[in-house]
Short mmCIF file of C-alpha atoms in Angstrom, two decimals:
data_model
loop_
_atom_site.label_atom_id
_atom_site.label_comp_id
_atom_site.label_asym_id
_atom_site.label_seq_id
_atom_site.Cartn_x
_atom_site.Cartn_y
_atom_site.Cartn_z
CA UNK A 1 5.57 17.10 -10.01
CA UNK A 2 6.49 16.31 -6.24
CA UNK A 3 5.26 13.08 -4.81
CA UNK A 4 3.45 12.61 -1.65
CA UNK A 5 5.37 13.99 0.80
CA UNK A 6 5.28 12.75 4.80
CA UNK A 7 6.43 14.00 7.89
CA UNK A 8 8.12 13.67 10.48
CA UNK A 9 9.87 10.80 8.73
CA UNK A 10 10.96 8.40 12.20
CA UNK A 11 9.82 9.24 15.62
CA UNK A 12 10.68 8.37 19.27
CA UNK A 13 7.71 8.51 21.49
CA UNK A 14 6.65 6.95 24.87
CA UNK A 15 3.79 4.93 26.06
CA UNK A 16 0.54 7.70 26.63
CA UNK A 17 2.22 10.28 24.78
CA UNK A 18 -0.06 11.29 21.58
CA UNK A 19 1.44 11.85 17.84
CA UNK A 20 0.57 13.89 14.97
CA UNK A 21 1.80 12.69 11.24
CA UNK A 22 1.21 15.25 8.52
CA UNK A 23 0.71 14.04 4.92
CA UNK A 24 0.61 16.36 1.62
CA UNK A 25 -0.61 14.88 -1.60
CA UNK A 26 0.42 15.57 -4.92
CA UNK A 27 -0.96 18.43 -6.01
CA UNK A 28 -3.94 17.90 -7.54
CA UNK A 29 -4.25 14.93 -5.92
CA UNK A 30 -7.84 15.24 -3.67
CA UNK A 31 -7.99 11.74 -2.00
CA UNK A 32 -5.93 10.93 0.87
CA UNK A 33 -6.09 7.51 2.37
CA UNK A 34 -3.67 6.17 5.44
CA UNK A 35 -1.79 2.59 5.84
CA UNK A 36 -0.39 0.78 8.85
CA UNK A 37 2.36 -1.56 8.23
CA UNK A 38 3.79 -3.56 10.78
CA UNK A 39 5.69 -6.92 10.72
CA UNK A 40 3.44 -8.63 12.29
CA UNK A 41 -0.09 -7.55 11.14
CA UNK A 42 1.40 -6.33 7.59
CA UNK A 43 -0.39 -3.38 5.68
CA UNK A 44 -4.00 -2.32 7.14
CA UNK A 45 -5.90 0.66 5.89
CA UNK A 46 -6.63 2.89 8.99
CA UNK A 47 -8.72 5.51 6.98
CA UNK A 48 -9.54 7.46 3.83
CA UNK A 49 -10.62 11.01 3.38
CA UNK A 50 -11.88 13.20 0.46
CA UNK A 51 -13.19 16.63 0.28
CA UNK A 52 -12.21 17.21 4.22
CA UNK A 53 -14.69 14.36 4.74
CA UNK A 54 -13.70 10.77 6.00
CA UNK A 55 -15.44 8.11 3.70
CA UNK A 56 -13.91 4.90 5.30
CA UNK A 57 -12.64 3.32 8.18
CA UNK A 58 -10.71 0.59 8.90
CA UNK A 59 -10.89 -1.62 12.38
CA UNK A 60 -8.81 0.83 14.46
CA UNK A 61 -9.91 1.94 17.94
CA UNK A 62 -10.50 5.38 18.29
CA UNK A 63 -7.29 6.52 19.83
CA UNK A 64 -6.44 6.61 15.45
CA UNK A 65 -8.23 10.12 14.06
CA UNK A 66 -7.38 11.74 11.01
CA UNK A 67 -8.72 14.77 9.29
CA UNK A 68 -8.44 17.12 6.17
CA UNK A 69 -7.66 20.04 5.20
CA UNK A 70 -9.11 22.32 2.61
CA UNK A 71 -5.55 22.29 0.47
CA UNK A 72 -5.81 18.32 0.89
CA UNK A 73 -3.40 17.84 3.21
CA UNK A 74 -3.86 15.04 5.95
CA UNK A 75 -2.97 14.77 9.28
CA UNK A 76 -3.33 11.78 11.75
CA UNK A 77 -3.11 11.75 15.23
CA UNK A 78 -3.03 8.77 17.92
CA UNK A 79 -3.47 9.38 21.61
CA UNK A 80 -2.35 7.34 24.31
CA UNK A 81 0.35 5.54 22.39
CA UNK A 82 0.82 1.92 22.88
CA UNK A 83 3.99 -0.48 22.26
CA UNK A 84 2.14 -2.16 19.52
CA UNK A 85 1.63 1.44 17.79
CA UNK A 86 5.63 1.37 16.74
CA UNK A 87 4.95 1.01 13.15
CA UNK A 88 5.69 2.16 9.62
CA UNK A 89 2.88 4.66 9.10
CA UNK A 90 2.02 5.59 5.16
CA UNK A 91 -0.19 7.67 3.12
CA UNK A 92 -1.52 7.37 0.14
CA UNK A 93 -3.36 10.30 -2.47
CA UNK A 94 -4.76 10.27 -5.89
CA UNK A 95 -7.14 12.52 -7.57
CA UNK A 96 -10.38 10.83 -6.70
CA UNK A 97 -11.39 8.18 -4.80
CA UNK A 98 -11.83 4.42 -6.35
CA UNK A 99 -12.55 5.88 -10.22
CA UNK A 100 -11.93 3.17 -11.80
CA UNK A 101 -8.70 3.80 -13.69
CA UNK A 102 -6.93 5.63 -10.48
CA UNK A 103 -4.16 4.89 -8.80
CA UNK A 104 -3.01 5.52 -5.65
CA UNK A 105 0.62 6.86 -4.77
CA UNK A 106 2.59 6.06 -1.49
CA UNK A 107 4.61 8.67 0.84
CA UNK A 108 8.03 7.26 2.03
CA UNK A 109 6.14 6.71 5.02
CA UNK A 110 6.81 7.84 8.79
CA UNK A 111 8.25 5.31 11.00
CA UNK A 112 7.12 5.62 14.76
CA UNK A 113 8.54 4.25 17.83
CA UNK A 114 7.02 3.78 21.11
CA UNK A 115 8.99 3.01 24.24
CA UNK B 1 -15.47 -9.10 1.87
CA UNK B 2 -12.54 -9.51 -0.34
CA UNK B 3 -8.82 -10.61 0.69
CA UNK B 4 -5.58 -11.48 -1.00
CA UNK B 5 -3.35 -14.38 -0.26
CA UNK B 6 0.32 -14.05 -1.34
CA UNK B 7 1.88 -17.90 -1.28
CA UNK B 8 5.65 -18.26 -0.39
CA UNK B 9 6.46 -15.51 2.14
CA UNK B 10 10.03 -15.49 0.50
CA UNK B 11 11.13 -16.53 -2.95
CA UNK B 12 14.69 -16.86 -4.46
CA UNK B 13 16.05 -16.71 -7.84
CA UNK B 14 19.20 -16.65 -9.62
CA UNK B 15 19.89 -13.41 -11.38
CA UNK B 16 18.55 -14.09 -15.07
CA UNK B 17 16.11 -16.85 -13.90
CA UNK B 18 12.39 -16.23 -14.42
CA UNK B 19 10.52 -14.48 -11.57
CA UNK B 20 6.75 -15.97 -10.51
CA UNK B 21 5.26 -14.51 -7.10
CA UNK B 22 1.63 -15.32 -6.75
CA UNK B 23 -1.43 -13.66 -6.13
CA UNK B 24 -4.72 -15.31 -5.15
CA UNK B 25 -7.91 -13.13 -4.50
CA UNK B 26 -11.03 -13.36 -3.43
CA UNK B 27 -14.01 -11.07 -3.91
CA UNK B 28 -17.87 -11.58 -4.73
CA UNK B 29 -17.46 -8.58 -7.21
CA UNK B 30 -15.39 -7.47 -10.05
CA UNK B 31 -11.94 -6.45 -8.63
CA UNK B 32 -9.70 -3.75 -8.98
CA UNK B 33 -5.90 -6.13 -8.73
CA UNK B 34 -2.54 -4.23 -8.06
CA UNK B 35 0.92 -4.97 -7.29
CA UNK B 36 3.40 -2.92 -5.65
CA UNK B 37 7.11 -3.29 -4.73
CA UNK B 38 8.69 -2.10 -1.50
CA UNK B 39 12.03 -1.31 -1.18
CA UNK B 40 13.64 -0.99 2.12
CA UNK B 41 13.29 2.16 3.91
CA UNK B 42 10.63 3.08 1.49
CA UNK B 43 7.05 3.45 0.47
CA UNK B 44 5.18 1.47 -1.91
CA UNK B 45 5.93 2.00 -5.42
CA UNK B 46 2.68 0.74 -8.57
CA UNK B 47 4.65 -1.65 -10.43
CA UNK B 48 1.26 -2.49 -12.55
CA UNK B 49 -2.56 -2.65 -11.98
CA UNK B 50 -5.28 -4.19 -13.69
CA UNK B 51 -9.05 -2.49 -13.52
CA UNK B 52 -10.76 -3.40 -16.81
CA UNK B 53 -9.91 -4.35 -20.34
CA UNK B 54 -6.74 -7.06 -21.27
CA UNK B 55 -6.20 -9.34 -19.20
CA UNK B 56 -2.58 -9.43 -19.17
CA UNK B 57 -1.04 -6.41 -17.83
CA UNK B 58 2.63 -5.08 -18.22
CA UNK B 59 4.05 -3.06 -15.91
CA UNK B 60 7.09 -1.50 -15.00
CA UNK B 61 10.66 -2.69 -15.16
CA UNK B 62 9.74 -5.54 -17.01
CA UNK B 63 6.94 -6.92 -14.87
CA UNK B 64 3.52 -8.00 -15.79
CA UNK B 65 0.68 -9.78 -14.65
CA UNK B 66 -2.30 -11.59 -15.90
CA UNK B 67 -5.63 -11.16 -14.52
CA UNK B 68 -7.33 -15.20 -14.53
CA UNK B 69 -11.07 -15.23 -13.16
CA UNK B 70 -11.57 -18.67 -13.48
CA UNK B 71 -8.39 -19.19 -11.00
CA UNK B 72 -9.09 -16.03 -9.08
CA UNK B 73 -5.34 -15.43 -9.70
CA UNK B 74 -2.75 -12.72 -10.57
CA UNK B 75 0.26 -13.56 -10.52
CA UNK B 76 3.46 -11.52 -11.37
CA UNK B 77 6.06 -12.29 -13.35
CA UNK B 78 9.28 -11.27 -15.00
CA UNK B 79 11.38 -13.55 -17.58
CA UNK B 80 14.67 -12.68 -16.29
CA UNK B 81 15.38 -11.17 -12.95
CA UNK B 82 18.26 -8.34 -12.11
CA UNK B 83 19.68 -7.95 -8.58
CA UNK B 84 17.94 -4.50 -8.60
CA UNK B 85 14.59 -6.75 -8.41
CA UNK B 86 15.45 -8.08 -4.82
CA UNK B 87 12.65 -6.14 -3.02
CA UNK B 88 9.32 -6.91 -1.41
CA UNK B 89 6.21 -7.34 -3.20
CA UNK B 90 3.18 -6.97 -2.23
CA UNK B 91 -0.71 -8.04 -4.10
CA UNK B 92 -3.59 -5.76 -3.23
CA UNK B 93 -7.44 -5.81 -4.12
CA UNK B 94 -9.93 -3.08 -4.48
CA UNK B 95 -14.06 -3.35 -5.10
CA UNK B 96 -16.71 -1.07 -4.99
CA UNK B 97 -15.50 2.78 -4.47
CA UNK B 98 -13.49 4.38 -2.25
CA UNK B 99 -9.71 3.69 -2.00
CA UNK B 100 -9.37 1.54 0.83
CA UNK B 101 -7.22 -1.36 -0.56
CA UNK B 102 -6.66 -4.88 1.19
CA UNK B 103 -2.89 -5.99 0.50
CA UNK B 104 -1.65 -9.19 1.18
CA UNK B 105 1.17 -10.29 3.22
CA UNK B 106 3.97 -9.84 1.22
CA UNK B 107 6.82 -11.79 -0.82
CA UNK B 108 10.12 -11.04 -0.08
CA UNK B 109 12.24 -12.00 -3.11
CA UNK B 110 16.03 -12.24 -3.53
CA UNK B 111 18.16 -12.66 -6.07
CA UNK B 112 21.49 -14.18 -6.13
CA UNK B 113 24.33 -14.34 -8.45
#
């Protein structure tokens, strides 16, 4: 089974310019939850969807939006791009969200620039 | 609101040496406790997770963890460590539902001949 796959994997952007990151799940996999890392603020959950429906938010401004689609497959977008945007950007999926026993599996992750 | 602190931002062991990277947590409810390595360049890979049930947890490539309430700990640990080891490590919590997880900073071990 393929794992969660991301793309673009790096991208060059400049300050005000907007971005777009696509994320598929495993298949099967319904949950789809997104992760900012960055050296100096480490990993911080931006959001979480399920069933095309967000059901958590982290303390982003709103220049971060994500949606779903109906085959699961995330996108996020950030407009107006700041310096301190340049980050390693990573999704997560499993089958449902917090069960208990699930686990969630990481995308190599997209890596982002801003100049 | 729950939170994680890793202690020792970087560790280093000699290649067969034990490996100990700690976990602290804190939470007002039963919590969901997971480690995962990084490798660079890469995403986050489950090395072990504890939910319910024993309280000592073994993982992958030799790793476990035990789960103490009465220290709010977790540490990880491995008895002997391989140069393939030398990655980062990071402890994350979970309550309630939903997914959202709250990782902690990170322990960047190395291992040296």
């Amino acid at each position: 089974k393929a794992g969660v796959t991301q793309t673009p994997r790096y991208l060059i952007k400049t300050r005000g310019q907007q971005v777009t990151l696509s994320c598929s799940p495993i298949s099967g996999h319904r949950s789809v939850s997104w992760y900012q890392q960055t050296p100096g603020q480490g990993l911080q959950f931006l959001f979480e969807y399920f069933s095309e429906t967000q059901r958590n938010k982290g303390n982003f401004p709103g220049r971060f939006s994500g949606r779903q689609f109906s085959n699961s497959r995330s996108e996020m977008n950030v407009s107006t791009l700041e310096l301190g945007d340049s980050a390693l950007y990573l999704c997560a999926s499993s089958v449902n969200p917090g069960q208990g026993q699930e686990t969630q599996y990481f995308g190599p992750g997209t890596r982002l620039l801003v100049l | 609101a729950q939170s994680v602190t890793q202690l020792g931002s970087h560790v280093s062991v000699s290649e067969g040496a034990l490996v100990l990277l700690r976990c602290n947590y804190s939470s007002s409810v039963p919590p969901y406790l997971f480690w995962y390595v990084q490798y660079p360049n890469q995403g986050l890979q489950l090395l072990l997770k504890y939910t319910t049930g024993a309280t000592l947890v073994k993982g992958i490539n030799g790793f476990e963890a035990e789960f103490k309430k009465s220290e709010t700990s977790f540490h990880l640990t491995k008895p002997s460590a391989h140069m393939s080891d030398a990655a980062e490590y990071f402890c994350a919590v979970r309550t309630g539902g939903g997914n959202k997880l709250t990782f902690g900073t990170g322990t960047q071990l190395k291992v040296e001949l």
